Coordinates of N, CA, C and O in Angstrom, one line a residue:
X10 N 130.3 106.9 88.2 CA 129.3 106.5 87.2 C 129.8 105.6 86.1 O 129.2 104.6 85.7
X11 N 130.8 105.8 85.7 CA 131.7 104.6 84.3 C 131.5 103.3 85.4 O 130.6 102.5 85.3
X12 N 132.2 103.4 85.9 CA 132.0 101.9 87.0 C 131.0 101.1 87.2 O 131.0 99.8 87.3
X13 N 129.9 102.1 87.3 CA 129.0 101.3 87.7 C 127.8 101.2 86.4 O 126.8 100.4 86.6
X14 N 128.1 101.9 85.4 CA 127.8 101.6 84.0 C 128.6 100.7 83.3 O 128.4 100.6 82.1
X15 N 129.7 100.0 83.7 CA 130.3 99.3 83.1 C 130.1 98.2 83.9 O 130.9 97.3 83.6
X16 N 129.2 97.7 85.0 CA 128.8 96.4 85.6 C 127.6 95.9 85.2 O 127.5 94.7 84.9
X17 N 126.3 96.9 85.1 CA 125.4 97.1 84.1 C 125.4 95.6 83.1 O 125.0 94.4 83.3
X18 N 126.0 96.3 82.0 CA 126.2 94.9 80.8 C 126.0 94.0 80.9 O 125.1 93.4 80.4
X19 N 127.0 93.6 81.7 CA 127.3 92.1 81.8 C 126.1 91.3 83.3 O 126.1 90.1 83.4
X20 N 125.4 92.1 84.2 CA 124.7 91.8 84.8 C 123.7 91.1 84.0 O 123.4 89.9 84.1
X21 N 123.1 92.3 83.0 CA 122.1 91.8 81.7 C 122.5 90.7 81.6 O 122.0 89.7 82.1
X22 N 123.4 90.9 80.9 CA 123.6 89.7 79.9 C 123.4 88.4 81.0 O 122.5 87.5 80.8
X23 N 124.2 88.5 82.2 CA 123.9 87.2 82.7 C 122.3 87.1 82.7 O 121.8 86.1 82.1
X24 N 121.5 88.0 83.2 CA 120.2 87.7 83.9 C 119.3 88.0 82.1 O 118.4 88.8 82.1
X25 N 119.5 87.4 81.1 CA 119.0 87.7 79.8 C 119.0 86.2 79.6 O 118.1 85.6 79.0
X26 N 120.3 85.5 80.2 CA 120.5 84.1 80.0 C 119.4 83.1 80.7 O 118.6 82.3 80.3
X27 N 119.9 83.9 82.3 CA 118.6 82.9 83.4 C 117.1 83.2 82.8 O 116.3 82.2 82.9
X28 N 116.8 84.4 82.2 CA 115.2 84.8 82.1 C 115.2 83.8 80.5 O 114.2 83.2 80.1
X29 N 116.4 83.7 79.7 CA 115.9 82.7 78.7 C 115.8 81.5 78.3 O 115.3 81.0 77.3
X30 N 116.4 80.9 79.8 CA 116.0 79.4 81.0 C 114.6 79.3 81.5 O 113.9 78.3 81.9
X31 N 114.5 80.3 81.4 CA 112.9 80.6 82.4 C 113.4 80.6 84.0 O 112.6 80.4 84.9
X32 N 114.4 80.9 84.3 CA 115.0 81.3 85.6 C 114.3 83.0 86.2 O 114.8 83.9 85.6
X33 N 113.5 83.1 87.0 CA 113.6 84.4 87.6 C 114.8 84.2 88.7 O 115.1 83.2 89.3
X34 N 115.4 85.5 88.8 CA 116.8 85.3 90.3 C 115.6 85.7 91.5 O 115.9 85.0 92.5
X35 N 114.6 86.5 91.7 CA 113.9 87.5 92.4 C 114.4 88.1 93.7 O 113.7 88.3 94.6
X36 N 116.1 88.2 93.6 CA 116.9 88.7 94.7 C 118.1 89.1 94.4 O 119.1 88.7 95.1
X37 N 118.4 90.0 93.3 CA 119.2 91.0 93.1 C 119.3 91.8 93.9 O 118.3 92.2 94.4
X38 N 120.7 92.3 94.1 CA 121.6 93.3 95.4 C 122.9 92.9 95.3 O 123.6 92.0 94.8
X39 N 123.0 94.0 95.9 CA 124.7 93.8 95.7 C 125.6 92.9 96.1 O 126.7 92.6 95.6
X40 N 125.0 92.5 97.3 CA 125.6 91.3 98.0 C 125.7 89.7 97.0 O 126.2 88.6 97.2
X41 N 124.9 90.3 96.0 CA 124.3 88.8 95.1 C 125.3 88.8 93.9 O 125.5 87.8 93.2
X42 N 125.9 90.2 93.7 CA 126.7 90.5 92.5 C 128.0 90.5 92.9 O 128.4 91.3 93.7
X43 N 128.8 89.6 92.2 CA 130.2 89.5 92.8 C 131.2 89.7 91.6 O 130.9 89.0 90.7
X44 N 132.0 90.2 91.5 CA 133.0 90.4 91.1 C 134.5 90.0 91.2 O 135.2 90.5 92.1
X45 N 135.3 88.9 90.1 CA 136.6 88.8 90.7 C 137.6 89.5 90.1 O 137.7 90.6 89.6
X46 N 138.2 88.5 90.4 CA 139.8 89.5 90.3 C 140.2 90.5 89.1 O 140.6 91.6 89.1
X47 N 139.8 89.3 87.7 CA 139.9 90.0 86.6 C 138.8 91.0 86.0 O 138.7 91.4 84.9
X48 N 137.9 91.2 87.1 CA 137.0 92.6 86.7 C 135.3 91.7 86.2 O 134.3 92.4 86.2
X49 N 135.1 90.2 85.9 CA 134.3 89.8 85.9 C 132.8 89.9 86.7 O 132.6 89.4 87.8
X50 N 132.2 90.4 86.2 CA 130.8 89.9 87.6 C 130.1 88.5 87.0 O 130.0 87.9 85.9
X51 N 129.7 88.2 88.2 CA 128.8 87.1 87.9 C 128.0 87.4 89.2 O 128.5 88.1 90.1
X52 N 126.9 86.8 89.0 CA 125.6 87.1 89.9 C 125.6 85.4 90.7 O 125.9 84.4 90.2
X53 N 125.0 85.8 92.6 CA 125.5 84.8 93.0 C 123.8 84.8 93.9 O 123.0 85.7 94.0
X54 N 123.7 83.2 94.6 CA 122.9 83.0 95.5 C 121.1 82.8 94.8 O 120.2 83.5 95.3
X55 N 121.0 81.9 94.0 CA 119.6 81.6 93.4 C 119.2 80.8 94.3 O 119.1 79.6 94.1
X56 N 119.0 81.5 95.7 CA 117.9 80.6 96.5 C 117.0 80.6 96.7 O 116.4 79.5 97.1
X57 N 116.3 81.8 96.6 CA 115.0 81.9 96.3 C 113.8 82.2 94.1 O 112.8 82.7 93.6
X58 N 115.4 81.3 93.5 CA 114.8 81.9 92.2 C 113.6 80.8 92.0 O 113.6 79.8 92.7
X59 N 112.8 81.0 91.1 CA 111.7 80.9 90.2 C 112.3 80.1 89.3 O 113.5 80.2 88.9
X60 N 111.2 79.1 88.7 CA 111.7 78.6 87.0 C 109.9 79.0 86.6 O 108.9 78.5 87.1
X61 N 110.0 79.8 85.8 CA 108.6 80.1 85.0 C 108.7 79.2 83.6 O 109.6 78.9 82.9
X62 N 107.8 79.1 83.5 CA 107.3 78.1 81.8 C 107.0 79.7 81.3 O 106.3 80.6 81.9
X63 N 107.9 79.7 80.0 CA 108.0 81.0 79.5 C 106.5 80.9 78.3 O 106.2 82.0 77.8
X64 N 106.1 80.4 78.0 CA 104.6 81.0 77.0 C 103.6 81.2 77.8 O 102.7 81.9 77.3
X65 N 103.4 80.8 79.0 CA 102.6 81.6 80.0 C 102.5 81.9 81.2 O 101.5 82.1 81.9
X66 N 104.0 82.0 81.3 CA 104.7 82.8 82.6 C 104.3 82.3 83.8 O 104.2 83.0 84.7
X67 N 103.8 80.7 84.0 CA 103.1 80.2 85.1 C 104.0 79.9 86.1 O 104.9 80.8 85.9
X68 N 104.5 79.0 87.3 CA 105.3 78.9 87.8 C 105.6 77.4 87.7 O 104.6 76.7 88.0
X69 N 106.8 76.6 87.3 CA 107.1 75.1 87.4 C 107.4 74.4 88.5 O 107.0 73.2 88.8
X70 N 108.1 75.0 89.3 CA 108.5 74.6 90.5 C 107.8 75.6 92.1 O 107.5 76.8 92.2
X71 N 107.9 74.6 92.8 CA 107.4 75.3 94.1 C 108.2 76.1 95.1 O 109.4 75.6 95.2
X72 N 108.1 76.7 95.7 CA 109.1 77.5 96.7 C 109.7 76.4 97.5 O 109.2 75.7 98.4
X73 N 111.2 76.4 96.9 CA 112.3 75.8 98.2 C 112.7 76.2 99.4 O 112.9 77.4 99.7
X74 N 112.9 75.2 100.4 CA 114.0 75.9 101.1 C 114.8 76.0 101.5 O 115.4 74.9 101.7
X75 N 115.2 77.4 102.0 CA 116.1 77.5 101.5 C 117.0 77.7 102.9 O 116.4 78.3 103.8
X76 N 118.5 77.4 103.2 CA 119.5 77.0 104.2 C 120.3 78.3 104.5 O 120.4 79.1 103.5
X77 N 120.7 78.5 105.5 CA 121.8 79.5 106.1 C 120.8 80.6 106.1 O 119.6 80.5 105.8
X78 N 121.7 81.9 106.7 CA 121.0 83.0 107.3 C 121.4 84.3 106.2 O 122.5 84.7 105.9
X79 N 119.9 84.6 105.7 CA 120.1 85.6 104.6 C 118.8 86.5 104.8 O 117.7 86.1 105.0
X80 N 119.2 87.5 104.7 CA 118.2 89.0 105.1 C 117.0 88.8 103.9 O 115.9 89.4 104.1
X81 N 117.1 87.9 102.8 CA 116.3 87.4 101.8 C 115.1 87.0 102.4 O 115.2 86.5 103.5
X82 N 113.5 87.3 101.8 CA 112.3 86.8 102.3 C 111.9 85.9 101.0 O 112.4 86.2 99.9
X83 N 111.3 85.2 101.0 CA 110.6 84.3 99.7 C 110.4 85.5 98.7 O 110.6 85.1 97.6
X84 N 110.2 86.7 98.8 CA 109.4 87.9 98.0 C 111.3 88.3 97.5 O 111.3 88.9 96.4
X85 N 112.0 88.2 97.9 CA 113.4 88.9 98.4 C 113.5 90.0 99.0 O 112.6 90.5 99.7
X86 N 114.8 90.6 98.9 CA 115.0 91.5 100.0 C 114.1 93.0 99.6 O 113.8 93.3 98.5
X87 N 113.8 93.6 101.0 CA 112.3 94.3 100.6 C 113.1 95.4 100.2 O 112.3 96.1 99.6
X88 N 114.1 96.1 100.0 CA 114.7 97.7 100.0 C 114.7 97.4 98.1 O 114.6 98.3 97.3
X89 N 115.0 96.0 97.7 CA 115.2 95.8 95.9 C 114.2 95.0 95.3 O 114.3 94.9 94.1
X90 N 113.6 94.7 95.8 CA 112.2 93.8 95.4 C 111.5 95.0 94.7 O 111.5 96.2 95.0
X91 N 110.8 94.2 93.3 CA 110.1 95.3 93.0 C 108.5 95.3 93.3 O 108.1 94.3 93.9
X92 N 108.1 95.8 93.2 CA 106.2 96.0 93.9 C 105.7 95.0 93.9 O 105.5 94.4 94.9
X93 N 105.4 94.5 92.4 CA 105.1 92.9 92.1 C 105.4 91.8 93.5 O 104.7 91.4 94.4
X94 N 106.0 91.7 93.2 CA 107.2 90.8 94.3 C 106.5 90.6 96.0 O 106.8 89.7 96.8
X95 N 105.5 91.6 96.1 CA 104.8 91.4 97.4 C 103.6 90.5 97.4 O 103.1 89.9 98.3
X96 N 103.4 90.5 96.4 CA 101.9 89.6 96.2 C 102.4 88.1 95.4 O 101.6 87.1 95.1
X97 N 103.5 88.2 95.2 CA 104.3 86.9 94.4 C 104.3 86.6 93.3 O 104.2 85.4 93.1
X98 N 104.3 87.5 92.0 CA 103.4 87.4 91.1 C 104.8 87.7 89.9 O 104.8 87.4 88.7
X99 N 105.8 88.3 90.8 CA 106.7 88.5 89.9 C 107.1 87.2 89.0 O 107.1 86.0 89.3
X100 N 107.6 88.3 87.7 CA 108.6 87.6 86.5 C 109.8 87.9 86.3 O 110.6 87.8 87.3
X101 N 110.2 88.3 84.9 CA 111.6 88.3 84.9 C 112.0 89.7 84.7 O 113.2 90.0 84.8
X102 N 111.0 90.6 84.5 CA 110.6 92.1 85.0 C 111.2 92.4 86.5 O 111.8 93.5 86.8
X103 N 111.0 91.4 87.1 CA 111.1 91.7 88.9 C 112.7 92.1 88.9 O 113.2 93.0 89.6
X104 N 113.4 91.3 88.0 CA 114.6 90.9 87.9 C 115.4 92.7 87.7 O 116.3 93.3 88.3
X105 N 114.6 93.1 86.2 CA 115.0 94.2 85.9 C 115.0 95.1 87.0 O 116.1 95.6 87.2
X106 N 114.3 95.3 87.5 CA 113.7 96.8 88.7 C 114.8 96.4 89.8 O 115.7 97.2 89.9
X107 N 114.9 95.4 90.5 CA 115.7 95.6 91.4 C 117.4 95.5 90.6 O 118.2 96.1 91.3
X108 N 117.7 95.2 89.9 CA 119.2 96.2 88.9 C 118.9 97.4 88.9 O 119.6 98.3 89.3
X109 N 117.3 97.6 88.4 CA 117.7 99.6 88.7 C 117.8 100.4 90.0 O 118.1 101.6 90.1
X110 N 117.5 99.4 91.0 CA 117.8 99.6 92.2 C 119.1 99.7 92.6 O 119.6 100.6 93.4
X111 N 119.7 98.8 92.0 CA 121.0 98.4 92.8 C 121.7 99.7 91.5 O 122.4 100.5 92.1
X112 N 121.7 100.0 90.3 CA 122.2 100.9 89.6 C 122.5 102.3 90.1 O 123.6 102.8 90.2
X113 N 120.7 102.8 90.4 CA 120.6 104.0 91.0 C 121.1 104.2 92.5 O 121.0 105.3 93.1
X114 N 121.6 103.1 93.2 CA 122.3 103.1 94.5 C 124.1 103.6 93.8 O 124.8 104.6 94.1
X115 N 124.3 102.6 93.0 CA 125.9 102.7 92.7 C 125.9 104.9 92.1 O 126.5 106.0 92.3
X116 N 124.4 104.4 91.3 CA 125.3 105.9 91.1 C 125.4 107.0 91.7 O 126.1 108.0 91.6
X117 N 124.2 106.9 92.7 CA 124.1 108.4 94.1 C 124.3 107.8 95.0 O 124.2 108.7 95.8
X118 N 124.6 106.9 95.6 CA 125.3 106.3 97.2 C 124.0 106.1 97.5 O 124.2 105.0 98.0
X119 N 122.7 106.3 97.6 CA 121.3 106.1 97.8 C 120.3 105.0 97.4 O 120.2 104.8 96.1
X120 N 119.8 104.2 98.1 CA 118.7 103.7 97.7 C 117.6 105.1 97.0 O 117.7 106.3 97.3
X121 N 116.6 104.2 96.0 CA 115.6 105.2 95.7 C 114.5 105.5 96.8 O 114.2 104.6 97.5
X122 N 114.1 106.8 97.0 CA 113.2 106.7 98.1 C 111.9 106.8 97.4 O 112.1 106.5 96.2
X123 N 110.6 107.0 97.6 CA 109.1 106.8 98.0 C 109.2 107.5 96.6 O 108.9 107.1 95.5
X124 N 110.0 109.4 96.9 CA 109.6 109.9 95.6 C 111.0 110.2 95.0 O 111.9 110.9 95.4
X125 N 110.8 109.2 94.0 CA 111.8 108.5 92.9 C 112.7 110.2 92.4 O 112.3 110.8 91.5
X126 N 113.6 110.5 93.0 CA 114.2 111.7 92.1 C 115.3 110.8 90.8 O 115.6 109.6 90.8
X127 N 115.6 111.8 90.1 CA 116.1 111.3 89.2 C 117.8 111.3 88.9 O 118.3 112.3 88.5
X128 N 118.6 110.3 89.0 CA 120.0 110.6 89.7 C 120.8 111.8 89.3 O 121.7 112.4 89.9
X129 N 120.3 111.9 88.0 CA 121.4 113.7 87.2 C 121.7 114.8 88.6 O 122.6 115.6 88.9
X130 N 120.0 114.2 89.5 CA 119.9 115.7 90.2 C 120.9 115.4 91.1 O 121.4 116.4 91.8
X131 N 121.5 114.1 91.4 CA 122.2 114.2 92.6 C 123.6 113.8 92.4 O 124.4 113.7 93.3
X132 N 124.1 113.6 91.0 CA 125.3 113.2 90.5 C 125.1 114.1 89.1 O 124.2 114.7 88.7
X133 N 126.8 113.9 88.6 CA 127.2 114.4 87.4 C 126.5 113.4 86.2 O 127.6 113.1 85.8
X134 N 125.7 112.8 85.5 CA 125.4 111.8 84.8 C 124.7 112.2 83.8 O 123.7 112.9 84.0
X135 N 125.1 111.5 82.2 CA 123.9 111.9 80.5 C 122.5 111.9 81.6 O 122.2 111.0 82.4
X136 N 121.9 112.9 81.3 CA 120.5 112.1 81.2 C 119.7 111.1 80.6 O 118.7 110.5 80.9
X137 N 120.6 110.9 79.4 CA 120.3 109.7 78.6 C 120.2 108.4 80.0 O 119.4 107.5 79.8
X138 N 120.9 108.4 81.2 CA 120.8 107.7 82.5 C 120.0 107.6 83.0 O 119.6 106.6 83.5
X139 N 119.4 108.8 83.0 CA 118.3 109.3 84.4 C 117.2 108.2 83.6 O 116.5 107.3 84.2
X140 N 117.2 108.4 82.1 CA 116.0 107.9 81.4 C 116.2 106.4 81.8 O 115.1 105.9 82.2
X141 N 116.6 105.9 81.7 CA 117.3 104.4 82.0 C 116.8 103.8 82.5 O 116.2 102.8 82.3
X142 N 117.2 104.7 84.1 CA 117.1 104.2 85.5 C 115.7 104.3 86.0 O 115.2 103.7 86.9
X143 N 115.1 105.2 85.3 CA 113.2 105.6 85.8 C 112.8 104.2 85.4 O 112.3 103.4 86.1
X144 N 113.1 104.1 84.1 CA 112.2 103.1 83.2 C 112.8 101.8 84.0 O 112.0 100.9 83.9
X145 N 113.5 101.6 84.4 CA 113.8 100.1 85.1 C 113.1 100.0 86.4 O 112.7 99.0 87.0
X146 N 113.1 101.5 86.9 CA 112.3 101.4 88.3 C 110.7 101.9 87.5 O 110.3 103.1 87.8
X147 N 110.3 101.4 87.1 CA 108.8 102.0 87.0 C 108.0 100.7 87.9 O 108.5 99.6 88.1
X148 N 107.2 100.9 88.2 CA 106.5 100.5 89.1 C 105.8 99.6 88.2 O 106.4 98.6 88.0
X149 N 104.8 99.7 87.6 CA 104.2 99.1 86.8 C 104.9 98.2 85.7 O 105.1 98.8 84.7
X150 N 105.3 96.7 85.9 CA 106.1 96.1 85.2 C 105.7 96.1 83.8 O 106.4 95.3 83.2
X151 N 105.0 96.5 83.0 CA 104.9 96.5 81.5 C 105.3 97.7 81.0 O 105.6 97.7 79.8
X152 N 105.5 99.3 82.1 CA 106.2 100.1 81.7 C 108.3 100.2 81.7 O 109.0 101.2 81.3
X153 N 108.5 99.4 82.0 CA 110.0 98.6 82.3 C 110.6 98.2 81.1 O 109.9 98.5 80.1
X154 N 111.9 97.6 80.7 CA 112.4 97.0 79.7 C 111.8 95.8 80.1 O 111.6 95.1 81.1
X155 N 111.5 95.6 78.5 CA 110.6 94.0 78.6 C 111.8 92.9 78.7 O 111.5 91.7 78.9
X156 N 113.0 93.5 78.4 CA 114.0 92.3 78.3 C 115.3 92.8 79.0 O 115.8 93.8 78.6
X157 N 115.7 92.2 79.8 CA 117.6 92.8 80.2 C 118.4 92.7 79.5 O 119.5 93.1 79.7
X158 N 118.0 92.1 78.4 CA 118.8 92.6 76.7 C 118.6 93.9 76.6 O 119.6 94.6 76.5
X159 N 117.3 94.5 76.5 CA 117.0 95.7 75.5 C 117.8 96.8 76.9 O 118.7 97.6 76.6
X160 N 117.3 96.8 78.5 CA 117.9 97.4 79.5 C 119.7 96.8 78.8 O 120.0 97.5 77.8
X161 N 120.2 96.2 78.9 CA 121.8 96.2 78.5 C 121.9 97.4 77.1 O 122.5 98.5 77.0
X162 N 121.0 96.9 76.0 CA 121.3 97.9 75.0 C 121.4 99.5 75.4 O 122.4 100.2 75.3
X163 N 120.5 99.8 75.9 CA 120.5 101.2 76.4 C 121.3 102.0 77.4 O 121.5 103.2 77.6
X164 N 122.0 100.6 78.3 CA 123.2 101.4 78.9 C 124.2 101.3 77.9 O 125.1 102.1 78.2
X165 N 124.4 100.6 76.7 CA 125.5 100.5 76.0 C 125.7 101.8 75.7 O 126.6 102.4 76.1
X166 N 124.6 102.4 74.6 CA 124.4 103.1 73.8 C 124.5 104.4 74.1 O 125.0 105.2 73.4
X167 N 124.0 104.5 75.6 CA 124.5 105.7 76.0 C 125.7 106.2 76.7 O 125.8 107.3 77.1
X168 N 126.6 105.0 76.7 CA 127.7 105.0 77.5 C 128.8 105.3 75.9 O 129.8 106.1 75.8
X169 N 128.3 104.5 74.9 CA 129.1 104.8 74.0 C 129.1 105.9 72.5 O 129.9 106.1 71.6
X170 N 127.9 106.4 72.8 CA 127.7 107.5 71.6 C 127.4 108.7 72.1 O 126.5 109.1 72.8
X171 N 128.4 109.2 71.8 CA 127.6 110.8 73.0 C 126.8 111.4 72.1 O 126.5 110.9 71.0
X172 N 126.4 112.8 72.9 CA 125.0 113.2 72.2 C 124.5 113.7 71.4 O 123.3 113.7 71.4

């Protein structure tokens, strides 16, 4: 769980940057999140991202495409896509939900299934986490962190103040 609360952060932070470009990635996974030598992540493969005009979240550019062979669908990959994402409608929300996908994998070895348990039950972890990880996976993108700043804050805070 440190491990994979300590990749967290700096995920944000990158995708706080793209969403304040008006970049959606809408294909976060792990395969997308790379890490080198010195412990760095950086987030890789915007081939299916979005540029939204941020005052009314419209879309600027049209779907590319996109070259070589990737399990990626225009919507992205279906196991991290969040709901939105099927009807094409996602934002920078979409972005959030699939990190808590890929989070709640690092911390029970599991994708989330149909009925969302909450990871404490299947790992050692604050529940201050469990709370985290629901709210990034909520279905309904306005119940979510509105920003992968405020999701970064909240793994900070619970990773660094105990209870």
């Amino acid at each position: 769980p440190e491990q994979a609360l300590a990749i967290v952060p700096p995920i944000c932070e990158a995708l706080q940057y793209a969403h304040d470009h008006g970049i959606v990635h809408r294909d976060i996974k792990p395969e997308n999140l790379l890490i080198d030598k010195t412990g760095r992540v950086k987030i890789a493969d915007f081939g299916i991202a979005k540029i939204i005009h941020r005052e009314t979240d419209t879309l600027v550019c049209s779907e590319g495409g996109q070259t070589g062979v990737s399990a990626s669908l225009p919507q992205g990959t279906p196991d991290y896509a969040a709901p939105e994402q099927a009807n094409g409608t996602a934002d920078h929300r979409a972005d959030i939900y699939s990190l808590g996908v890929v989070l709640y994998e690092m911390l029970t070895g599991e994708r989330p299934k149909d009925k969302l348990e909450a990871p404490s039950k299947r790992v050692q972890v604050d529940i201050r986490i469990d709370e985290i990880v629901l709210r990034a996976l909520e279905k309904t993108p306005e119940l979510r962190f509105a920003t992968a700043a405020e999701f970064r804050t909240q793994v900070e805070k619970a990773v660094h103040q105990p209870n």
